[in-house]
DNA sequence: AAAATGACCAAAAACCCATATCGGTCAATC
DNA sequence: GATTGACCGATATGGGTTTTTGGTCATTTT
């Protein structure tokens, strides 16, 4: 019974955070959706932040899995990197929670949510870094160390996909591939 | 006399916009600092926006001059590009008007100021583009067309200088040079 | 008559403050 | 021992009132 309740709370919170964002989600409404009393939430989570963290951790785990699934054993390094970046951006653009947090940061500019988003970026960068390091362990040489390379590649990729398209027609896939490739080796 | 007055208004406005930002400068205070009546401002400029535009145009002209001054006839393309980028970033970081507009956009998030800032970015990109095109006209080959190359280089440079340093120790100059270089050829 | 002024106006912003809502607690209940 | 929901202090909200602002224009100054 206990586990079932905790799960219901998490699901209710996930729905609400995704639909209304962090600030506009109230503990009372989460409790109502989860069909528990407000106090019950606090037997599983000490605060709204903690509850949110649980949801975010799950989401990031899903993101890592999506990224992982894009990798192919037999593919070349730069192909895998690009497939992974594509998966990450696709995930970011299709998961309501991250979309909503982005909107919330832009509209309300709350320091709290802004910090959460930098945390998300940090987690993504760490994942990219780990993929690079796995590849390096296999003996593949890179131009820069994994931290810098992850940063450089991720930022460039986002710039080319999201920012460029705000004012231009999308770039051909080969162009993007070529740019990413030239940063690795 | 007329010219003198117009100049006084521009100077007063420049000071005020730089010190207090767009929203917080009032036409009344500009008039007071310039020692003219409020109505007089409107014989030279039709609106606060127009007045501001004049100031911004001057600032951008100064920026272009600073960037221009960093170029050296005998230097290699990538050296000039980097010198120019350095000059632009340095200008951005040291000119009160642009700093203040950045703060204003972050704090108040006014659509008006945000639009001004994208306009500034556009002007900077156009300038970089023109420098690239001058070089291309001399017969130097580049990996990408000038629009994409300007975008790529500028974004990467900002990422490496400003954003990287938010969480890491500054990168050695040679590393930055190398990265920029590899994007050009 | 051309240039300059500042009182004036509608519109927008800032200010107040009573009221509602929120995250979190804990004595009572199951 | 688990669960509840009335309750609390702190913060957010709504909206009526006042102040400030960009812009105008009849009047004055040059």
Short mmCIF file of C-alpha atoms (C1' of nucleotides) in Angstrom, two decimals:
data_model
loop_
_atom_site.label_atom_id
_atom_site.label_comp_id
_atom_site.label_asym_id
_atom_site.label_seq_id
_atom_site.Cartn_x
_atom_site.Cartn_y
_atom_site.Cartn_z
CA UNK A 1 0.00 0.00 0.00
CA UNK A 2 2.73 2.43 0.97
CA UNK A 3 4.65 1.95 -2.25
CA UNK A 4 1.51 2.37 -4.27
CA UNK A 5 0.80 5.69 -2.59
CA UNK A 6 4.32 7.00 -3.09
CA UNK A 7 4.07 6.08 -6.74
CA UNK A 8 0.73 7.84 -7.08
CA UNK A 9 2.23 10.97 -5.57
CA UNK A 10 5.17 10.89 -7.94
CA UNK A 11 2.92 10.44 -10.92
CA UNK A 12 0.58 13.19 -9.86
CA UNK A 13 3.52 15.50 -9.27
CA UNK A 14 5.09 14.62 -12.61
CA UNK A 15 1.84 15.45 -14.40
CA UNK A 16 1.38 18.69 -12.55
CA UNK A 17 4.96 19.93 -12.84
CA UNK A 18 4.89 19.15 -16.56
CA UNK A 19 1.58 20.86 -17.12
CA UNK A 20 1.86 23.90 -14.89
CA UNK A 21 5.54 24.24 -14.06
CA UNK A 22 7.24 24.35 -10.69
CA UNK A 23 5.73 27.42 -9.14
CA UNK A 24 2.17 26.87 -10.29
CA UNK A 25 2.10 23.33 -8.96
CA UNK A 26 0.73 23.27 -5.45
CA UNK A 27 1.22 20.53 -2.92
CA UNK A 28 -2.53 20.59 -2.27
CA UNK A 29 -3.34 19.82 -5.89
CA UNK A 30 -0.72 17.10 -6.09
CA UNK A 31 -2.30 15.54 -3.01
CA UNK A 32 -5.74 15.77 -4.54
CA UNK A 33 -4.69 14.20 -7.85
CA UNK A 34 -2.85 11.46 -5.97
CA UNK A 35 -5.87 10.94 -3.72
CA UNK A 36 -3.93 11.40 -0.49
CA UNK A 37 -3.89 14.08 2.15
CA UNK A 38 -1.30 16.78 1.91
CA UNK A 39 0.44 15.57 5.05
CA UNK A 40 1.01 12.15 3.49
CA UNK A 41 3.27 13.63 0.84
CA UNK A 42 5.54 14.82 3.63
CA UNK A 43 6.01 11.28 4.95
CA UNK A 44 7.77 10.47 1.64
CA UNK A 45 9.38 13.78 0.68
CA UNK A 46 10.56 16.55 2.98
CA UNK A 47 9.75 19.41 0.67
CA UNK A 48 8.37 20.50 -2.67
CA UNK A 49 11.98 20.74 -3.88
CA UNK A 50 12.72 17.16 -2.90
CA UNK A 51 9.60 15.94 -4.63
CA UNK A 52 10.58 17.86 -7.72
CA UNK A 53 14.10 16.45 -7.60
CA UNK A 54 12.70 12.93 -7.71
CA UNK A 55 10.75 13.76 -10.86
CA UNK A 56 13.75 15.47 -12.42
CA UNK A 57 16.01 12.53 -11.63
CA UNK A 58 13.60 10.21 -13.38
CA UNK A 59 13.44 12.48 -16.38
CA UNK A 60 17.20 12.69 -16.61
CA UNK A 61 17.43 8.92 -16.38
CA UNK A 62 15.05 8.69 -19.34
CA UNK A 63 17.13 11.20 -21.21
CA UNK A 64 20.27 9.19 -20.64
CA UNK A 65 18.47 6.10 -21.83
CA UNK A 66 17.28 7.82 -25.00
CA UNK A 67 20.79 9.03 -25.66
CA UNK A 68 22.19 5.59 -24.95
CA UNK A 69 19.75 4.00 -27.36
CA UNK A 70 20.99 6.24 -30.16
CA UNK A 71 24.53 4.85 -29.89
CA UNK A 72 25.59 2.01 -32.14
CA UNK A 73 28.51 -0.27 -31.38
CA UNK A 74 29.71 -0.43 -34.98
CA UNK A 75 29.29 3.26 -35.85
CA UNK A 76 32.14 5.75 -36.02
CA UNK A 77 32.77 8.10 -33.11
CA UNK A 78 31.51 11.21 -34.77
CA UNK A 79 28.41 9.41 -35.99
CA UNK A 80 27.62 8.27 -32.49
CA UNK A 81 28.24 11.70 -31.05
CA UNK A 82 25.87 13.23 -33.52
CA UNK A 83 23.21 10.57 -33.04
CA UNK A 84 23.43 11.15 -29.30
CA UNK A 85 23.20 14.93 -29.63
CA UNK A 86 20.20 14.50 -31.87
CA UNK A 87 18.55 12.24 -29.31
CA UNK A 88 19.22 14.72 -26.51
CA UNK A 89 17.82 17.69 -28.41
CA UNK A 90 14.85 15.66 -29.53
CA UNK A 91 14.20 14.66 -25.95
CA UNK A 92 14.48 18.24 -24.75
CA UNK A 93 12.00 19.36 -27.35
CA UNK A 94 9.47 16.64 -26.70
CA UNK A 95 9.37 16.25 -22.95
CA UNK A 96 6.75 18.44 -21.44
CA UNK A 97 8.59 18.88 -18.14
CA UNK A 98 11.70 20.38 -19.71
CA UNK A 99 9.67 22.48 -22.11
CA UNK A 100 7.57 23.85 -19.28
CA UNK A 101 10.62 24.63 -17.15
CA UNK A 102 12.09 26.51 -20.09
CA UNK A 103 8.93 28.58 -20.45
CA UNK A 104 8.78 29.22 -16.73
CA UNK A 105 12.36 30.44 -16.66
CA UNK A 106 11.67 32.80 -19.54
CA UNK A 107 8.35 34.11 -18.28
CA UNK A 108 8.85 34.33 -14.54
CA UNK A 109 12.63 34.37 -14.45
CA UNK A 110 12.60 32.72 -11.02
CA UNK A 111 16.10 32.12 -9.73
CA UNK A 112 15.00 28.72 -8.47
CA UNK A 113 13.95 27.41 -11.88
CA UNK A 114 16.95 28.97 -13.56
CA UNK A 115 19.18 27.02 -11.24
CA UNK A 116 17.33 23.83 -12.03
CA UNK A 117 17.92 24.38 -15.72
CA UNK A 118 21.66 24.91 -15.30
CA UNK A 119 21.62 21.69 -13.32
CA UNK A 120 19.94 19.95 -16.26
CA UNK A 121 22.57 21.34 -18.63
CA UNK A 122 25.28 20.13 -16.26
CA UNK A 123 23.80 16.61 -16.25
CA UNK A 124 23.63 16.56 -20.04
CA UNK A 125 27.21 17.76 -20.33
CA UNK A 126 28.33 15.11 -17.88
CA UNK A 127 26.65 12.45 -19.94
CA UNK A 128 28.25 13.65 -23.18
CA UNK A 129 31.57 13.78 -21.37
CA UNK A 130 31.20 10.19 -20.23
CA UNK A 131 30.47 9.03 -23.77
CA UNK A 132 33.57 10.83 -25.00
CA UNK A 133 35.66 9.25 -22.26
CA UNK A 134 34.42 5.78 -23.09
CA UNK A 135 35.54 6.37 -26.63
CA UNK A 136 38.88 7.76 -25.52
CA UNK A 137 39.41 4.66 -23.37
CA UNK A 138 39.09 2.63 -26.55
CA UNK A 139 42.14 4.49 -27.79
CA UNK A 140 40.46 7.13 -29.95
CA UNK A 141 42.32 10.41 -29.85
CA UNK A 142 40.56 13.75 -29.56
CA UNK A 143 41.69 17.32 -30.03
CA UNK A 144 40.78 18.41 -26.53
CA UNK A 145 40.08 16.94 -23.12
CA UNK A 146 36.63 15.50 -22.56
CA UNK A 147 35.24 18.39 -20.50
CA UNK A 148 36.12 21.00 -23.09
CA UNK A 149 35.14 18.81 -26.00
CA UNK A 150 31.74 18.03 -24.49
CA UNK A 151 31.14 21.72 -23.87
CA UNK A 152 32.26 22.75 -27.32
CA UNK A 153 30.31 20.11 -29.19
CA UNK A 154 27.10 20.56 -27.22
CA UNK A 155 27.11 24.33 -27.48
CA UNK A 156 27.88 24.25 -31.17
CA UNK A 157 25.21 21.68 -31.83
CA UNK A 158 22.55 23.68 -30.01
CA UNK A 159 23.63 26.84 -31.79
CA UNK A 160 23.42 25.16 -35.18
CA UNK A 161 20.10 23.45 -34.58
CA UNK A 162 18.07 25.78 -32.38
CA UNK A 163 19.58 29.24 -32.64
CA UNK A 164 20.50 29.24 -36.30
CA UNK A 165 17.01 28.25 -37.28
CA UNK A 166 15.52 31.18 -35.45
CA UNK A 167 16.68 33.41 -38.30
CA UNK A 168 17.75 31.13 -41.14
CA UNK A 169 16.66 28.09 -43.11
CA UNK A 170 17.80 24.83 -41.52
CA UNK A 171 21.31 23.70 -42.36
CA UNK A 172 21.81 20.52 -44.39
CA UNK A 173 22.65 17.55 -42.21
CA UNK A 174 26.02 17.08 -43.90
CA UNK A 175 27.11 20.59 -42.97
CA UNK A 176 26.35 19.95 -39.32
CA UNK A 177 28.08 16.58 -39.44
CA UNK A 178 31.15 18.18 -40.96
CA UNK A 179 31.33 20.91 -38.33
CA UNK A 180 30.97 18.50 -35.43
CA UNK A 181 33.50 16.17 -37.00
CA UNK A 182 36.07 18.92 -37.37
CA UNK A 183 35.79 19.70 -33.67
CA UNK A 184 36.59 16.17 -32.58
CA UNK A 185 39.72 15.31 -34.47
CA UNK B 1 23.04 77.15 -31.29
CA UNK B 2 20.67 74.54 -32.64
CA UNK B 3 23.42 72.04 -33.26
CA UNK B 4 24.85 72.67 -29.83
CA UNK B 5 21.49 71.94 -28.23
CA UNK B 6 20.96 68.75 -30.18
CA UNK B 7 24.39 67.61 -29.12
CA UNK B 8 23.65 68.40 -25.49
CA UNK B 9 20.48 66.33 -25.68
CA UNK B 10 22.31 63.39 -27.21
CA UNK B 11 24.99 63.54 -24.57
CA UNK B 12 22.51 63.80 -21.74
CA UNK B 13 20.55 60.88 -23.15
CA UNK B 14 23.67 58.78 -23.62
CA UNK B 15 24.65 59.35 -20.03
CA UNK B 16 21.20 58.58 -18.73
CA UNK B 17 20.58 55.49 -20.84
CA UNK B 18 23.99 54.15 -19.84
CA UNK B 19 23.46 54.83 -16.18
CA UNK B 20 19.84 53.89 -15.70
CA UNK B 21 18.88 51.86 -18.78
CA UNK B 22 16.12 52.47 -21.29
CA UNK B 23 13.05 52.27 -19.13
CA UNK B 24 14.38 54.19 -16.17
CA UNK B 25 15.50 57.21 -18.16
CA UNK B 26 12.78 59.75 -18.51
CA UNK B 27 12.48 62.40 -21.15
CA UNK B 28 12.04 64.95 -18.37
CA UNK B 29 15.37 64.11 -16.79
CA UNK B 30 17.15 64.09 -20.15
CA UNK B 31 15.74 67.56 -20.75
CA UNK B 32 16.91 68.72 -17.35
CA UNK B 33 20.45 67.39 -17.78
CA UNK B 34 20.62 68.92 -21.27
CA UNK B 35 19.25 72.20 -19.93
CA UNK B 36 16.40 72.37 -22.42
CA UNK B 37 12.65 72.10 -22.08
CA UNK B 38 11.10 68.72 -22.70
CA UNK B 39 9.34 69.94 -25.82
CA UNK B 40 12.66 70.92 -27.38
CA UNK B 41 13.77 67.29 -27.50
CA UNK B 42 10.79 66.58 -29.72
CA UNK B 43 11.93 69.13 -32.30
CA UNK B 44 14.97 66.89 -32.91
CA UNK B 45 13.63 63.39 -32.19
CA UNK B 46 10.06 62.14 -32.60
CA UNK B 47 10.14 59.71 -29.73
CA UNK B 48 12.15 58.19 -26.92
CA UNK B 49 12.85 55.26 -29.24
CA UNK B 50 14.27 57.52 -31.94
CA UNK B 51 16.47 59.28 -29.43
CA UNK B 52 17.69 55.94 -28.16
CA UNK B 53 18.36 54.74 -31.69
CA UNK B 54 20.66 57.68 -32.27
CA UNK B 55 22.67 56.78 -29.19
CA UNK B 56 22.78 53.11 -30.17
CA UNK B 57 23.92 53.94 -33.70
CA UNK B 58 26.78 55.96 -32.29
CA UNK B 59 27.75 53.17 -29.97
CA UNK B 60 27.71 50.63 -32.76
CA UNK B 61 29.83 52.92 -34.88
CA UNK B 62 32.35 53.05 -32.04
CA UNK B 63 32.25 49.29 -31.77
CA UNK B 64 32.98 48.92 -35.46
CA UNK B 65 35.86 51.35 -35.11
CA UNK B 66 37.33 49.43 -32.18
CA UNK B 67 37.03 46.21 -34.13
CA UNK B 68 38.56 47.83 -37.20
CA UNK B 69 41.48 49.13 -35.17
CA UNK B 70 42.30 45.60 -34.05
CA UNK B 71 42.88 44.46 -37.62
CA UNK B 72 46.39 44.46 -39.06
CA UNK B 73 47.14 44.48 -42.74
CA UNK B 74 50.06 42.07 -42.49
CA UNK B 75 48.49 39.61 -40.03
CA UNK B 76 47.05 36.23 -40.97
CA UNK B 77 43.30 35.84 -41.39
CA UNK B 78 42.72 33.84 -38.25
CA UNK B 79 44.84 36.24 -36.23
CA UNK B 80 42.79 39.17 -37.44
CA UNK B 81 39.55 37.36 -36.78
CA UNK B 82 40.61 36.64 -33.25
CA UNK B 83 41.89 40.14 -32.62
CA UNK B 84 38.58 41.49 -33.86
CA UNK B 85 36.53 39.14 -31.71
CA UNK B 86 38.61 40.12 -28.72
CA UNK B 87 38.01 43.79 -29.45
CA UNK B 88 34.26 43.23 -29.78
CA UNK B 89 33.97 41.30 -26.54
CA UNK B 90 36.14 43.81 -24.77
CA UNK B 91 33.93 46.61 -26.06
CA UNK B 92 30.79 44.81 -24.97
CA UNK B 93 32.19 44.33 -21.51
CA UNK B 94 33.40 47.87 -21.05
CA UNK B 95 30.71 50.04 -22.50
CA UNK B 96 28.24 51.02 -19.90
CA UNK B 97 25.33 51.27 -22.34
CA UNK B 98 25.57 47.67 -23.51
CA UNK B 99 26.21 46.39 -19.99
CA UNK B 100 23.19 48.25 -18.68
CA UNK B 101 20.96 46.98 -21.49
CA UNK B 102 22.07 43.45 -20.68
CA UNK B 103 21.15 43.91 -17.02
CA UNK B 104 17.85 45.48 -17.94
CA UNK B 105 16.94 42.58 -20.21
CA UNK B 106 17.78 40.10 -17.46
CA UNK B 107 16.05 41.93 -14.63
CA UNK B 108 12.96 43.37 -16.26
CA UNK B 109 12.80 41.10 -19.29
CA UNK B 110 11.11 43.85 -21.29
CA UNK B 111 10.39 42.74 -24.85
CA UNK B 112 11.52 46.12 -26.11
CA UNK B 113 15.03 45.88 -24.69
CA UNK B 114 15.32 42.24 -25.69
CA UNK B 115 14.65 43.23 -29.25
CA UNK B 116 17.28 45.95 -29.08
CA UNK B 117 19.82 43.40 -27.92
CA UNK B 118 19.11 40.99 -30.77
CA UNK B 119 19.52 43.98 -33.05
CA UNK B 120 22.94 44.63 -31.51
CA UNK B 121 23.91 40.99 -32.05
CA UNK B 122 22.75 41.25 -35.64
CA UNK B 123 24.91 44.33 -36.20
CA UNK B 124 27.93 42.59 -34.71
CA UNK B 125 27.36 39.51 -36.86
CA UNK B 126 27.04 41.69 -39.94
CA UNK B 127 30.31 43.33 -39.16
CA UNK B 128 32.12 40.03 -38.67
CA UNK B 129 30.56 38.83 -41.89
CA UNK B 130 31.86 41.85 -43.78
CA UNK B 131 35.37 41.25 -42.48
CA UNK B 132 35.20 37.64 -43.63
CA UNK B 133 33.95 38.70 -47.03
CA UNK B 134 36.76 41.21 -47.45
CA UNK B 135 39.17 38.39 -46.76
CA UNK B 136 37.39 36.06 -49.15
CA UNK B 137 37.58 38.74 -51.85
CA UNK B 138 41.35 38.60 -51.43
CA UNK B 139 41.12 34.99 -52.53
CA UNK B 140 41.28 33.30 -49.13
CA UNK B 141 39.14 30.17 -49.03
CA UNK B 142 36.91 29.31 -46.10
CA UNK B 143 35.07 26.18 -45.07
CA UNK B 144 31.64 27.80 -45.06
CA UNK B 145 29.85 30.81 -46.47
CA UNK B 146 30.35 34.08 -44.64
CA UNK B 147 26.97 34.13 -42.86
CA UNK B 148 27.43 30.68 -41.34
CA UNK B 149 31.08 31.21 -40.59
CA UNK B 150 30.43 34.51 -38.82
CA UNK B 151 27.68 32.91 -36.76
CA UNK B 152 29.77 29.87 -35.89
CA UNK B 153 32.89 31.78 -34.96
CA UNK B 154 31.12 34.43 -32.92
CA UNK B 155 29.03 31.94 -30.98
CA UNK B 156 31.98 29.71 -30.28
CA UNK B 157 34.11 32.61 -29.19
CA UNK B 158 31.50 33.89 -26.77
CA UNK B 159 30.95 30.40 -25.44
CA UNK B 160 34.66 29.90 -24.86
CA UNK B 161 35.29 33.29 -23.28
CA UNK B 162 32.16 34.16 -21.35
CA UNK B 163 30.22 30.97 -20.74
CA UNK B 164 33.11 28.60 -20.13
CA UNK B 165 34.54 30.89 -17.50
CA UNK B 166 31.33 30.85 -15.55
CA UNK B 167 32.21 27.38 -14.34
CA UNK B 168 35.83 26.75 -15.27
CA UNK B 169 39.26 28.33 -15.20
CA UNK B 170 39.98 30.45 -18.28
CA UNK B 171 41.27 28.59 -21.30
CA UNK B 172 44.81 29.27 -22.53
CA UNK B 173 44.89 31.66 -25.44
CA UNK B 174 46.46 29.06 -27.73
CA UNK B 175 43.57 26.67 -27.21
CA UNK B 176 41.09 29.32 -28.25
CA UNK B 177 43.22 30.28 -31.23
CA UNK B 178 43.38 26.68 -32.31
CA UNK B 179 39.64 26.16 -32.08
CA UNK B 180 38.82 29.32 -34.03
CA UNK B 181 41.45 28.43 -36.61
CA UNK B 182 40.00 24.98 -37.16
CA UNK B 183 36.63 26.50 -37.89
CA UNK B 184 37.89 28.72 -40.66
CA UNK B 185 39.90 26.41 -42.89
"C1'" DA C 1 8.49 83.74 -37.94
"C1'" DA C 2 11.19 80.35 -36.08
"C1'" DA C 3 12.64 78.25 -31.89
"C1'" DA C 4 11.79 77.12 -27.27
"C1'" DT C 5 8.96 76.47 -23.37
"C1'" DG C 6 6.32 74.02 -19.73
"C1'" DA C 7 1.40 73.33 -18.30
"C1'" DC C 8 -1.40 69.84 -19.66
"C1'" DC C 9 -3.36 65.12 -21.03
"C1'" DA C 10 -4.28 60.26 -21.52
"C1'" DA C 11 -2.04 56.13 -20.55
"C1'" DA C 12 0.91 53.38 -18.03
"C1'" DA C 13 3.41 52.35 -13.79
"C1'" DA C 14 3.91 52.33 -8.85
"C1'" DC C 15 1.89 52.05 -4.60
"C1'" DC C 16 -1.12 50.13 -0.84
"C1'" DC C 17 -3.24 46.91 1.65
"C1'" DA C 18 -6.97 43.76 2.55
"C1'" DT C 19 -7.47 39.17 1.21
"C1'" DA C 20 -6.28 34.67 -0.55
"C1'" DT C 21 -3.02 31.12 -1.22
"C1'" DC C 22 0.98 28.63 -0.28
"C1'" DG C 23 4.37 25.24 1.84
"C1'" DG C 24 4.81 22.95 5.80
"C1'" DT C 25 3.37 21.19 10.74
"C1'" DC C 26 1.22 18.36 14.12
"C1'" DA C 27 -2.57 16.98 17.32
"C1'" DA C 28 -6.30 14.11 16.43
"C1'" DT C 29 -8.02 10.05 14.01
"C1'" DC C 30 -8.02 5.68 11.84
"C1'" DG D 1 2.26 3.42 12.95
"C1'" DA D 2 0.13 5.49 9.09
"C1'" DT D 3 -2.91 9.09 7.53
"C1'" DT D 4 -5.44 13.06 7.82
"C1'" DG D 5 -6.78 18.00 7.30
"C1'" DA D 6 -7.39 22.19 10.30
"C1'" DC D 7 -4.13 25.38 11.24
"C1'" DC D 8 0.04 28.72 10.97
"C1'" DG D 9 3.24 32.26 9.39
"C1'" DA D 10 4.92 33.87 5.21
"C1'" DT D 11 4.30 35.14 0.74
"C1'" DA D 12 1.49 36.20 -3.39
"C1'" DT D 13 -2.42 38.45 -5.51
"C1'" DG D 14 -6.05 41.75 -6.98
"C1'" DG D 15 -7.55 46.02 -7.68
"C1'" DG D 16 -8.60 50.66 -6.44
"C1'" DT D 17 -5.90 54.93 -5.93
"C1'" DT D 18 -2.15 57.94 -6.73
"C1'" DT D 19 2.05 59.20 -9.27
"C1'" DT D 20 4.80 59.32 -13.12
"C1'" DT D 21 5.61 59.18 -17.99
"C1'" DG D 22 5.84 60.05 -23.05
"C1'" DG D 23 4.10 63.13 -25.93
"C1'" DT D 24 1.38 67.61 -27.41
"C1'" DC D 25 0.54 72.33 -28.30
"C1'" DA D 26 -0.96 77.10 -27.13
"C1'" DT D 27 1.90 80.60 -25.51
"C1'" DT D 28 6.20 83.10 -24.91
"C1'" DT D 29 10.87 84.31 -26.19
"C1'" DT D 30 14.31 85.34 -29.43
#
